Every structure is written in structure tokens, then in C-alpha cells.
Coordinates of C-alpha atoms in Angstrom, one line a residue:
E108 CA 69.1 8.7 198.2
V109 CA 69.7 7.3 201.7
F110 CA 69.5 3.7 200.5
V111 CA 71.5 4.2 197.3
P112 CA 74.8 2.9 198.7
L113 CA 73.2 -0.2 200.3
Y114 CA 71.2 -1.3 197.3
T115 CA 73.8 -0.5 194.6
G116 CA 74.8 -4.1 194.7
R117 CA 71.3 -5.3 194.6
L118 CA 70.7 -3.2 191.5
L119 CA 73.6 -4.8 189.8
S120 CA 72.3 -8.1 190.9
S121 CA 68.8 -7.4 189.5
V122 CA 70.4 -6.5 186.1
A123 CA 72.3 -9.7 186.1
F124 CA 69.2 -11.7 186.8
K125 CA 67.1 -9.9 184.1
E126 CA 65.1 -7.8 186.6
A127 CA 66.0 -4.5 184.8
W128 CA 62.3 -4.1 183.7
L129 CA 61.1 -3.8 187.3
Q130 CA 63.9 -1.3 188.1
F131 CA 62.9 0.7 185.0
Q132 CA 59.3 0.9 186.2
Y133 CA 60.6 1.9 189.6
N134 CA 62.7 4.7 188.1
L135 CA 59.8 5.8 185.9
I136 CA 57.6 6.2 188.9
I137 CA 60.3 8.1 190.8
G138 CA 60.8 10.4 187.9
F139 CA 57.1 11.1 187.6
L140 CA 56.8 11.8 191.3
G141 CA 59.9 14.1 191.1
G142 CA 58.3 16.1 188.2
F143 CA 55.0 16.2 190.2
R144 CA 56.9 17.6 193.2
M145 CA 58.5 20.3 191.1
G146 CA 55.1 21.3 189.7
V147 CA 53.6 21.4 193.2
F148 CA 56.4 23.6 194.4
S149 CA 56.0 26.0 191.4
L150 CA 52.4 26.3 192.3
C151 CA 53.2 26.9 195.9
I152 CA 55.6 29.7 194.9
A153 CA 52.9 31.4 192.8
R154 CA 50.3 31.0 195.5
L155 CA 52.5 32.3 198.3
S156 CA 53.6 35.3 196.1
I157 CA 49.9 36.1 195.4
R158 CA 48.9 35.9 199.0
L159 CA 51.8 38.0 200.2
R160 CA 51.2 40.7 197.7
T161 CA 47.4 40.7 198.4
K162 CA 48.0 40.9 202.2
L163 CA 50.6 43.6 201.8
F164 CA 48.5 45.7 199.4
Q165 CA 45.5 45.3 201.8
S166 CA 47.7 46.6 204.6
Y167 CA 48.7 49.6 202.4
L168 CA 45.1 50.4 201.8
K169 CA 44.3 50.3 205.5
Q170 CA 46.9 52.9 206.4
E171 CA 46.2 56.5 207.1
I172 CA 47.1 59.2 204.5
G173 CA 49.9 60.4 206.8
F174 CA 51.6 57.0 206.2
F175 CA 51.9 57.8 202.5
D176 CA 53.2 61.3 203.3
T177 CA 56.2 59.8 205.1
H178 CA 56.9 56.7 202.8
E179 CA 58.1 57.0 199.2
S180 CA 55.7 55.4 196.8
G181 CA 58.6 53.8 194.8
K182 CA 59.8 51.9 197.9
L183 CA 56.3 50.7 198.8
L184 CA 55.9 49.4 195.3
S185 CA 59.3 47.7 195.4
R186 CA 58.3 45.9 198.6
L187 CA 55.0 44.9 196.9
N188 CA 56.6 43.6 193.7
H189 CA 60.2 42.6 194.3
D190 CA 60.5 41.7 198.0
T191 CA 57.5 39.5 198.1
Q192 CA 58.7 37.6 195.0
V193 CA 62.1 37.0 196.7
M194 CA 60.5 35.9 199.9
S195 CA 58.1 33.4 198.2
S196 CA 60.7 31.9 195.8
I197 CA 63.3 31.4 198.5
V198 CA 60.9 30.1 201.2
A199 CA 58.9 27.7 198.9
N200 CA 62.1 26.3 197.3
N201 CA 64.1 25.9 200.4
I202 CA 61.3 24.5 202.6
G203 CA 61.0 21.4 200.3
Q204 CA 64.8 21.1 200.1
C205 CA 65.1 21.5 203.9
I206 CA 62.5 18.7 204.6
G207 CA 64.3 16.4 202.1
A208 CA 67.7 17.2 203.6
L209 CA 66.5 16.5 207.1
I210 CA 65.0 13.1 206.1
R211 CA 68.2 12.2 204.2
F212 CA 70.3 13.3 207.2
I213 CA 68.4 11.2 209.7
G214 CA 68.4 8.2 207.3
T215 CA 72.1 8.5 206.5
L216 CA 73.1 9.0 210.1
F217 CA 71.1 5.9 211.1
M218 CA 72.8 3.7 208.5
M219 CA 76.2 5.1 209.6
I220 CA 75.5 4.3 213.2
K221 CA 74.4 0.8 212.2
L222 CA 77.7 0.2 210.4
S223 CA 80.0 1.7 213.0
I224 CA 79.1 4.0 215.9
H225 CA 82.8 4.8 216.5
L226 CA 83.4 6.0 213.0
T227 CA 80.1 8.0 213.1
I228 CA 81.2 9.8 216.3
A229 CA 84.6 10.6 214.6
C230 CA 82.9 11.9 211.5
L231 CA 80.5 14.2 213.4
I232 CA 83.2 16.0 215.3
G233 CA 83.2 18.8 212.7
A234 CA 79.4 19.0 212.3
P235 CA 78.8 21.5 215.1
L236 CA 81.5 23.8 213.6
I237 CA 79.7 23.7 210.2
L238 CA 76.4 24.6 211.8
I239 CA 77.9 27.4 213.8
V240 CA 79.5 28.9 210.7
A241 CA 76.2 28.5 208.9
K242 CA 74.4 30.5 211.6
I243 CA 77.0 33.3 211.6
S244 CA 77.0 33.4 207.8
G245 CA 73.2 33.3 207.7
N246 CA 72.8 36.2 210.1
A247 CA 75.3 38.2 208.1
H248 CA 73.4 37.4 204.9
G249 CA 70.2 38.5 206.5
R250 CA 71.6 41.9 207.4
I251 CA 73.2 42.3 203.9
A252 CA 70.0 41.2 202.2
A253 CA 68.0 43.8 204.1
K254 CA 70.5 46.5 203.0
V255 CA 70.4 45.3 199.3
Q256 CA 66.6 45.4 199.4
D257 CA 66.6 48.9 200.8
L258 CA 68.9 50.1 198.1
S259 CA 66.9 48.3 195.4
A260 CA 63.7 50.0 196.7
E261 CA 65.5 53.4 196.6
A262 CA 66.5 52.8 193.0
F263 CA 63.0 51.8 192.1
D264 CA 61.7 55.0 193.8
I265 CA 64.1 57.2 191.8
A266 CA 63.0 55.4 188.5
E267 CA 59.3 55.7 189.3
E268 CA 59.6 59.4 190.3
T269 CA 61.6 60.2 187.1
I270 CA 59.2 58.5 184.8
Q271 CA 56.2 60.1 186.5
T272 CA 57.8 63.6 186.1
I273 CA 59.4 62.9 182.8
R274 CA 58.0 66.2 181.3
T275 CA 59.6 68.2 184.0
V276 CA 62.9 66.3 183.6
R277 CA 62.8 66.8 179.9
S278 CA 62.0 70.5 180.1
F279 CA 65.1 71.1 182.2
G280 CA 67.2 68.7 180.2
N281 CA 68.2 66.9 183.3
E282 CA 68.1 63.3 182.0
D283 CA 71.8 62.7 182.7
E284 CA 71.6 63.8 186.3
E285 CA 68.6 61.5 187.0
L286 CA 70.5 58.6 185.3
K287 CA 73.5 59.3 187.6
R288 CA 71.2 59.2 190.7
F289 CA 69.9 55.9 189.6
E290 CA 73.3 54.5 188.8
N291 CA 74.8 55.7 192.1
T292 CA 72.1 53.8 194.0
L293 CA 72.6 50.6 192.0
R294 CA 76.4 51.0 192.5
Q295 CA 75.9 51.1 196.2
S296 CA 73.8 47.9 196.0
Y297 CA 76.6 46.3 193.9
Q298 CA 79.2 47.2 196.6
V299 CA 77.0 45.6 199.3
S300 CA 76.6 42.5 197.0
W301 CA 80.4 42.2 197.0
I302 CA 80.4 41.8 200.7
Q303 CA 77.7 39.2 200.3
A304 CA 79.8 37.3 197.8
L305 CA 82.8 37.4 200.2
V306 CA 80.7 36.0 203.0
T307 CA 79.4 33.2 200.7
S308 CA 82.9 32.3 199.6
A309 CA 84.2 32.2 203.1
Q310 CA 81.3 30.0 204.2
K311 CA 81.9 27.6 201.3
W312 CA 85.6 27.5 201.9
F313 CA 85.1 26.6 205.6
V314 CA 82.5 24.0 204.9
D315 CA 84.6 22.2 202.3
L316 CA 87.6 22.4 204.6
A317 CA 85.6 20.9 207.4
Q318 CA 84.4 18.1 205.2
L319 CA 87.9 17.3 204.0
C320 CA 89.1 17.1 207.6
M321 CA 86.2 14.8 208.5
S322 CA 87.1 12.6 205.6
I323 CA 90.8 12.4 206.6
I324 CA 89.9 11.6 210.2
M325 CA 87.4 9.0 209.1
L326 CA 89.8 7.2 206.7
S327 CA 92.6 7.2 209.2
Y328 CA 90.4 5.9 212.0
G329 CA 88.6 3.5 209.7
A330 CA 91.9 1.9 208.5
K331 CA 92.8 1.3 212.2
L332 CA 89.4 -0.3 212.9
V333 CA 89.8 -2.6 209.9
R334 CA 93.2 -3.7 211.1
D335 CA 91.8 -4.4 214.6
N336 CA 88.9 -6.3 213.0
Y337 CA 86.2 -3.9 214.4
I338 CA 84.8 -3.4 210.9
T339 CA 85.1 -5.3 207.6
G340 CA 86.5 -3.8 204.4
P341 CA 83.1 -3.8 202.5
D342 CA 81.4 -2.1 205.5
L343 CA 84.1 0.6 205.5
L344 CA 83.6 1.2 201.8
A345 CA 79.8 1.6 202.4
F346 CA 80.5 3.9 205.4
I347 CA 82.8 6.0 203.2
I348 CA 80.0 6.5 200.7
Y349 CA 77.6 7.4 203.5
Q350 CA 80.1 9.8 204.9
L351 CA 80.4 11.6 201.6
T352 CA 76.6 11.7 201.3
L353 CA 76.4 13.2 204.9
G354 CA 79.0 15.9 204.0
G355 CA 76.9 16.9 201.0
I356 CA 73.7 17.0 203.2
L357 CA 75.4 19.2 205.8
S358 CA 76.6 21.5 203.0
D359 CA 73.0 21.7 201.6
I360 CA 71.6 22.4 205.1
S361 CA 74.1 25.2 205.5
Q362 CA 73.2 26.8 202.2
I363 CA 69.5 26.4 202.9
Y364 CA 69.9 28.2 206.2
T365 CA 71.8 31.0 204.5
S366 CA 69.1 31.3 201.9
L367 CA 66.3 31.4 204.5
M368 CA 68.2 34.1 206.4
T369 CA 68.5 36.0 203.2
A370 CA 64.8 35.8 202.7
A371 CA 64.3 36.9 206.3
G372 CA 66.4 40.0 205.8
A373 CA 64.6 40.8 202.6
S374 CA 61.2 40.2 204.2
Q375 CA 61.8 42.3 207.4
S376 CA 60.3 45.5 205.9
V377 CA 57.4 43.5 204.3
F378 CA 56.5 42.1 207.7
D379 CA 56.8 45.5 209.3
Y380 CA 54.3 46.8 206.9
L381 CA 52.0 43.8 207.3
D382 CA 52.0 44.2 211.1
R383 CA 51.6 48.0 211.1
K384 CA 48.4 49.3 212.6
P385 CA 46.9 52.5 211.2
M386 CA 47.6 55.5 213.5
Q387 CA 44.1 57.0 212.7
K388 CA 41.1 56.2 214.8
P389 CA 39.0 53.5 213.3
S390 CA 35.8 54.6 211.4
G391 CA 32.5 54.3 213.2
I392 CA 29.3 52.5 212.1
I393 CA 26.8 55.4 211.9
Q394 CA 24.9 55.5 208.6
P395 CA 21.9 57.8 208.9
H396 CA 19.2 57.6 206.3
E397 CA 19.7 61.3 205.4
L398 CA 22.7 63.6 206.0
Q399 CA 21.7 67.3 206.2
G400 CA 25.2 68.7 205.6
D401 CA 25.7 71.0 208.7
I402 CA 29.5 71.4 209.3
E403 CA 31.3 72.6 212.4
F404 CA 35.0 73.0 213.2
D405 CA 35.3 73.2 217.0
N406 CA 38.8 74.6 218.1
V407 CA 40.6 72.5 215.5
S408 CA 44.4 72.3 215.2
L409 CA 46.5 70.1 213.0
S410 CA 50.2 69.3 212.5
Y411 CA 50.9 67.0 209.5
P412 CA 52.7 63.7 210.3
A413 CA 55.4 64.5 207.8
R414 CA 56.0 67.9 209.5
P415 CA 55.0 67.3 213.2
N416 CA 56.8 70.5 214.4
E417 CA 54.8 72.8 212.1
I418 CA 51.3 73.8 212.8
A419 CA 49.1 73.8 209.7
I420 CA 46.0 75.3 211.3
Q421 CA 45.5 76.3 214.9
N422 CA 42.4 76.8 217.1
M423 CA 40.0 77.1 214.1
S424 CA 36.3 77.3 214.8
F425 CA 33.4 78.0 212.4
K426 CA 30.0 76.7 211.4
I427 CA 28.4 76.1 208.0
K428 CA 24.7 75.5 207.7
S429 CA 23.2 72.9 205.4
G430 CA 22.8 74.1 201.8
Q431 CA 25.2 77.0 202.1
T432 CA 28.0 77.7 199.6
C433 CA 31.1 78.8 201.5
A434 CA 34.7 79.5 200.5
F435 CA 38.2 79.4 202.0
V436 CA 40.5 82.1 200.8
G437 CA 44.0 83.2 201.8
P438 CA 47.6 83.3 200.6
S439 CA 49.3 80.1 199.5
G440 CA 50.1 77.8 202.4
S441 CA 47.7 79.6 204.7
G442 CA 45.7 76.4 205.5
K443 CA 42.9 76.3 203.0
S444 CA 43.6 72.8 201.7
T445 CA 44.2 71.6 205.3
C446 CA 40.6 72.3 206.1
V447 CA 39.6 70.3 203.0
N448 CA 41.8 67.4 204.0
L449 CA 40.3 67.4 207.5
L450 CA 36.8 67.4 206.2
E451 CA 37.6 64.4 203.9
R452 CA 39.1 62.8 207.0
F453 CA 42.5 62.3 205.3
Y454 CA 43.8 63.3 208.7
D455 CA 42.4 63.5 212.2
P456 CA 42.9 66.8 214.0
T457 CA 45.6 67.1 216.6
H458 CA 43.2 69.0 218.8
G459 CA 39.5 69.9 218.6
K460 CA 36.6 68.3 216.9
I461 CA 35.0 68.2 213.4
L462 CA 31.3 67.6 213.4
I463 CA 28.8 66.9 210.7
D464 CA 25.2 67.2 211.7
G465 CA 26.3 67.4 215.3
R466 CA 28.3 64.1 215.3
E467 CA 32.1 63.8 215.2
I468 CA 33.3 62.9 211.8
H469 CA 35.0 59.6 212.9
E470 CA 31.7 58.2 214.2
Y471 CA 30.4 57.8 210.6
D472 CA 31.0 54.7 208.5
H473 CA 33.9 55.2 206.2
K474 CA 32.1 54.2 202.9
Y475 CA 29.0 56.1 203.9
L476 CA 30.9 59.3 204.7
H477 CA 32.7 59.3 201.4
K478 CA 29.5 58.6 199.6
K479 CA 28.0 61.7 201.1
I480 CA 31.1 63.9 200.8
A481 CA 32.7 64.3 197.3
M482 CA 35.9 66.2 196.6
V483 CA 37.6 67.5 193.5
G484 CA 41.3 68.4 194.1
Q485 CA 43.4 71.1 192.4
E486 CA 45.4 68.4 190.7
P487 CA 42.7 66.0 189.3
I488 CA 43.8 62.4 189.1
L489 CA 42.2 60.2 186.5
F490 CA 42.8 56.5 186.3
N491 CA 44.2 54.8 183.2
R492 CA 40.7 53.6 182.3
T493 CA 37.9 54.8 180.0
I494 CA 36.2 58.2 180.6
Q495 CA 33.0 56.2 181.5
E496 CA 34.9 54.1 184.1
N497 CA 36.4 57.3 185.6
I498 CA 33.1 59.1 185.9
T499 CA 31.3 56.1 187.4
Y500 CA 34.3 55.2 189.6
A501 CA 33.1 53.5 192.9
L502 CA 29.5 53.5 191.8
N503 CA 27.3 50.5 191.9
N504 CA 24.8 52.0 189.5
N505 CA 26.5 52.6 186.1
D506 CA 23.4 54.0 184.4
E507 CA 24.6 55.6 181.2
S508 CA 21.9 58.3 181.3
I509 CA 23.0 59.4 184.8
M510 CA 26.6 59.5 183.6
I511 CA 25.7 61.7 180.6
Q512 CA 23.7 64.0 182.8
A513 CA 26.6 64.5 185.1
A514 CA 28.9 65.2 182.1
E515 CA 26.4 67.7 180.7
Q516 CA 26.3 69.5 184.1
V517 CA 30.0 70.3 183.9
N518 CA 29.9 71.0 180.1
A519 CA 32.0 67.9 179.3
H520 CA 29.5 66.0 177.2
G521 CA 30.4 68.0 174.1
F522 CA 34.1 67.4 174.0
I523 CA 33.7 63.7 175.0
S524 CA 31.2 63.1 172.2
E525 CA 33.7 64.6 169.7
L526 CA 36.3 62.0 170.7
I527 CA 36.6 59.0 168.3
N528 CA 35.6 56.5 171.1
G529 CA 33.5 58.9 173.1
Y530 CA 33.0 57.8 176.6
N531 CA 35.1 54.6 175.9
T532 CA 38.2 56.7 175.3
K533 CA 41.1 55.8 177.5
C534 CA 42.3 58.7 179.7
G535 CA 45.9 57.5 179.9
Q536 CA 48.2 57.4 182.9
R537 CA 47.0 60.0 185.4
G538 CA 44.8 61.3 182.6
G539 CA 47.7 62.2 180.4
H540 CA 45.7 61.9 177.2
L541 CA 43.5 64.9 178.2
S542 CA 44.1 68.5 178.7
G543 CA 44.0 70.1 182.2
G544 CA 40.6 71.6 181.7
Q545 CA 39.2 68.3 180.4
K546 CA 40.6 66.4 183.3
Q547 CA 39.0 68.9 185.8
R548 CA 35.6 68.6 184.2
I549 CA 35.7 64.8 184.2
S550 CA 36.8 64.9 187.9
I551 CA 33.9 67.2 188.8
A552 CA 31.5 65.0 186.9
R553 CA 32.8 62.0 188.9
A554 CA 32.1 63.9 192.1
I555 CA 28.5 65.1 191.3
I556 CA 27.3 61.9 189.8
R557 CA 27.3 60.5 193.4
K558 CA 24.8 63.3 194.3
P559 CA 26.8 64.2 197.4
T560 CA 25.3 66.1 200.4
I561 CA 28.6 68.0 200.8
L562 CA 30.7 69.0 197.7
V563 CA 34.3 70.1 198.3
L564 CA 36.2 71.9 195.5
D565 CA 39.8 72.6 196.1
E566 CA 40.9 74.9 193.2
A567 CA 38.8 72.5 191.1
T568 CA 38.2 75.0 188.2
S569 CA 41.7 76.6 188.1
A570 CA 42.4 75.1 184.6
L571 CA 39.1 76.1 183.1
D572 CA 38.5 79.1 180.8
P573 CA 36.1 81.8 182.3
V574 CA 33.1 80.6 180.2
N575 CA 33.3 77.0 181.3
E576 CA 34.1 78.1 184.9
R577 CA 31.0 80.3 185.0
L578 CA 28.8 77.5 183.6
I579 CA 30.1 75.0 186.2
Q580 CA 29.7 77.5 189.0
D581 CA 26.1 78.1 188.1
A582 CA 25.4 74.4 187.7
L583 CA 27.0 73.3 190.9
Y584 CA 26.5 75.9 193.6
Y585 CA 24.8 79.0 192.5
K586 CA 21.7 77.5 191.0
K587 CA 21.2 74.5 193.2
D588 CA 18.2 72.1 193.2
S589 CA 16.0 73.1 196.1
Q590 CA 14.8 69.5 196.4
Q591 CA 18.4 68.3 197.0
P592 CA 20.2 70.8 199.3
R593 CA 23.9 70.6 198.9
T594 CA 26.5 72.2 201.1
V595 CA 29.4 73.4 199.0
L596 CA 32.9 74.3 200.1
I597 CA 35.3 76.0 197.8
S598 CA 39.0 76.7 198.2
A599 CA 40.1 79.2 195.6
H600 CA 42.8 81.7 194.7
R601 CA 40.8 83.4 192.0
L602 CA 38.5 85.5 194.1
S603 CA 36.1 86.3 191.3
T604 CA 34.9 82.7 191.6
I605 CA 33.6 83.1 195.2
E606 CA 32.1 86.6 195.4
R607 CA 28.6 85.1 195.4
C608 CA 29.2 82.7 198.3
D609 CA 27.0 82.7 201.3
K610 CA 30.0 82.9 203.6
I611 CA 33.7 83.5 203.0
F612 CA 36.4 82.3 205.5
V613 CA 39.7 84.2 205.3
I614 CA 42.7 82.1 206.6
H615 CA 46.1 83.4 207.2
K616 CA 49.1 81.5 208.6
G617 CA 46.8 78.7 209.9
H618 CA 44.4 81.1 211.7
L619 CA 40.8 82.1 210.8
I620 CA 41.2 85.9 210.6
E621 CA 37.9 87.0 208.9
Q622 CA 34.6 85.6 207.9
G623 CA 31.4 87.0 206.3
T624 CA 29.9 87.7 202.9
H625 CA 31.9 89.4 200.1
D626 CA 30.2 92.7 200.8
E627 CA 30.8 92.4 204.6
L628 CA 34.5 91.6 204.2
M629 CA 35.0 94.5 201.7
T630 CA 33.9 96.9 204.4
I631 CA 36.7 95.9 206.8
E632 CA 39.4 98.6 206.9
N633 CA 42.9 97.1 206.2
G634 CA 41.2 93.6 206.0
I635 CA 43.2 90.8 204.4
Y636 CA 40.3 89.8 202.1
R637 CA 39.9 93.4 200.9
E638 CA 43.6 93.6 200.2
L639 CA 43.6 90.3 198.3
V640 CA 40.7 91.5 196.1
R641 CA 42.5 94.8 195.5
R642 CA 45.7 93.1 194.4
Q643 CA 43.9 90.7 192.1
R644 CA 42.0 93.5 190.5
M645 CA 45.4 95.2 189.9
N646 CA 46.7 92.0 188.5
I647 CA 49.3 91.7 191.3
D648 CA 50.2 88.3 192.4
D649 CA 48.6 87.7 195.8
D650 CA 51.7 85.9 197.0

């Protein structure tokens, strides 16, 4: 493009002298290279987007559980999906344009100086103003883009939450209110986009005005130079064409800078997440050949990251011997699930130590620890995969006989076999194709197939009928295999499920109040456990 004005005459000459065929070949090559360039940049966009998303997702997976307590999942997904795409598209497209614009700018400026340095200086008087306006406009676009991305992420979060809880929304007939929340957020984003449009218009108006002024100055001064014989008429004509080209290049550079600043604004949160270091201590490297399953809480306290001013449990100390079946009981919100979360190392204690076989829990290798400790939560989460894939999740050995044995232990093989596709049946989003009891049994099978040394059940049988619950209790922790001792921890509201435990820990308002066997606790006058049992036997809600 730099040499178009200079060689326009030569092109006409080549046509006149029947050299059009060579020019056609030249144009064909240029067209091919241009198409090749577009293809390369398309691949660059796709590659950059994949790398950004992979790195960001990797950063998410490294974060501690407390990070997800304080960040909405919808916003995290929006950063992963939308923001990374905006970044990669703008950067990949504009980097190529920026390189081309700089080369054209240097070449055009060189030719202008060669034709007339005086006219060149006159033309460049307004260039600094254009660059200053581009910088101011670009910074404004960066701030606006960050705001737009935040609002888009908020709208995405509302949509995701509504879709995930659609049964609750439908049961309350609240679809219109959720739609209003979504629309209000998008409306705010639209209002911010108005400001962005005004800034863009103002920038375009100023750049065009500056180019017009530069053209007027150049024409006036050029006419004077022609009259004074400092430049010829043909050279002035060539210079005018170069000046128009230079104005277009400066306009392109201004727009490129604005686009890059928009990408910078959109990417700020992404880079914040990429650079974020987990707040939790890094896992150790210890992987003993055998884990006995002795557990000790030594003066443990915890405040959740999302509620730092509230103490979940305080100064809690107890010991559990290998092979024992123990239970945590207490009113809702007393701290039972907190003990489970700490044992799974979802959180590190604010104070105190948690030891397994005499070693602090953070000293163990992450994968090793979670191979030896299996947990089933009160809200079992299944992946949108087959039942077989859910039961054998994170296992290297997908032996079908072992899978069926695990399903039989939790009395799940019968209902799975009755399904049309058996173990190849899809569970649906979050296990939505199955009943609550079926999901719980599959979740328990997924835990025990790993043959864990420590099994943690947090209200894991709450959705089961009494018959299935009794069968699972007997299979998991009351008739254990003596060759494979297993420490079992149960968190339960239904006290009939834990009467046969080796030890029961009674937690109230974050404190360990009582501990002992069922019979021992029932002998305590005015004891909390005794009162909880009495209320349940009278069918009075323990809350």
C-alpha cells in the first residue's frame, strides 16, 4: 500500500506495453498471501482462545474451596467463556493490523519526507493531538469495557442460577421476577454501552476534524511551495495522495489502540484470576504405603472465608481410633458438616491441627489423601454421564465386576439393572434423571468402590427408605470386613441411624459438648443428646 501512489503510473505503463499478464500474476500472489494471512490469524484466534480458557480453568481448579464460596459460579463461567473470547479475538485481529499499520506508517512517512520535508512537518502538526485523544479515549474504553464485562457476568450468573433452580422458580411461579432481574442487569449494560458509543463518536469526530485541518494546511502550504518552485506539481499530487494515506493510517492506529484498551478492560478480571495464588497451604508429598485411619482434632477452630466474623467451630478436640464408627450429632448449624469439611481439607483450620495417623493433614499428597478418604454429601452430585462413569469416577481401574460389587453393597444393582440401558444410563444434569434415593446410593457406591480407609457420610442416607438405609448401614459400617479396617464418620439428624456407633460426638453452637456411646450419653441428666433423642421419639422437630 505504501508504494501504490508511486507505481500507479508504472502500472498504467505496464498495461500500455502489454505487461498486464505479469501484473495479474503479481496480484494473484498478493491475493493468495492475503487469504493465507487471514487463515493464519483465524487459527491464532482459536489457539489463543483455547490457551486462555485452559489456563483460566486450570487456575480455577487450583483455588481453595473458600474461593468458590465468595465468587458466583455464573461470573466465573462468564470470564471463562465470554471474556476470553473477547480478549483473543481483539488481540489477535489487532496485533496483525497494528504491525501492518506501523509498517505502512513508516513507509509512507519516508516517502513524504523524500518528496518534501517541509510539507511533511506541516502535515504532522496534528498527529500528536490525534495520539493524545486516542490514549484518552482508549483509557475510557478500558474502564467502560470492564464495567460492561462485569454486568454481562452478573447477567450470566442470574441466568445460570435461575436455570439450575428452575423447579424452585416454577413452584413459586416466579418466572417473571427472574426475567426482570435479568433484564435490569442487561439494561444497565446497555446504558454503559451508550457511554461507550458517545466516546467512540467523539473520538471519530476529533480524528476526522484533525485530518481535515491537516489537509487544509498541507494544501495551502503546498500551493505556496509550488509557486516558489520548491516542489513540482506532480510531486505535490503524489504528496497529497500520501498525506491522505497517512491520515487513514493514523485513524487506524487510533482505532487499534482503542480496541486493545477495550480488550485490556475486558481482560482485567481474567488476569486477576490467572495471577491469583491459592490461600490454602500447598499439599505435602507424603504417601505412606498404608493409612491406618486414626483421626485427631487438636484444639481446632474455623471461620469460613465467606463469613470471617462468624466462628463455625471453636477449640474442638477429639480422637477417633482406626476402624471405629463415630457420629457427629447436634442441631442444624451446630458445626457437624464443618468437621466433615475440615477432614476433607476443603478448608484449613483457623487455629489448631488436624492429624491423621499422627501427621498433620496438609502433609499428605493431595491425590493420595482423597484416595484414602471418601465422602458422600447430603446433596449427592452426579455428573451428566453414565451411571458407570459416575461410579468409577476418578478411578484408573474400571473393572466392571468391582463396579457391580460396589453397587450391590449399597443395594443399587437391582434398580440399575431394571433401567433400559443399565449402567450405561445417563444420569442427567446433576443427576436429574434419578430420584433422590437413587442418587444417594450411586454416590455411596462411588465412594466405597475406592476402598477408602476413612469413609465420611454427611447425611448420606437422608433420602433413603428405612429398609435400604438399614441395609447400607450394615454393609458399610456395622458389619465391616475385619481384613480391611475402615474408619467411618457419620453426620446425621436421624438419630436412629447412629445408635450403634462406637462413639458419638454432640456438637452445639460450634463446641463439642458431649461424647460417648449411645448408652453413656443417655445417662447424662439434662444432656443435649438425650433431649434430641427424646424429641425425635416424640416426633418433635429437633430444630
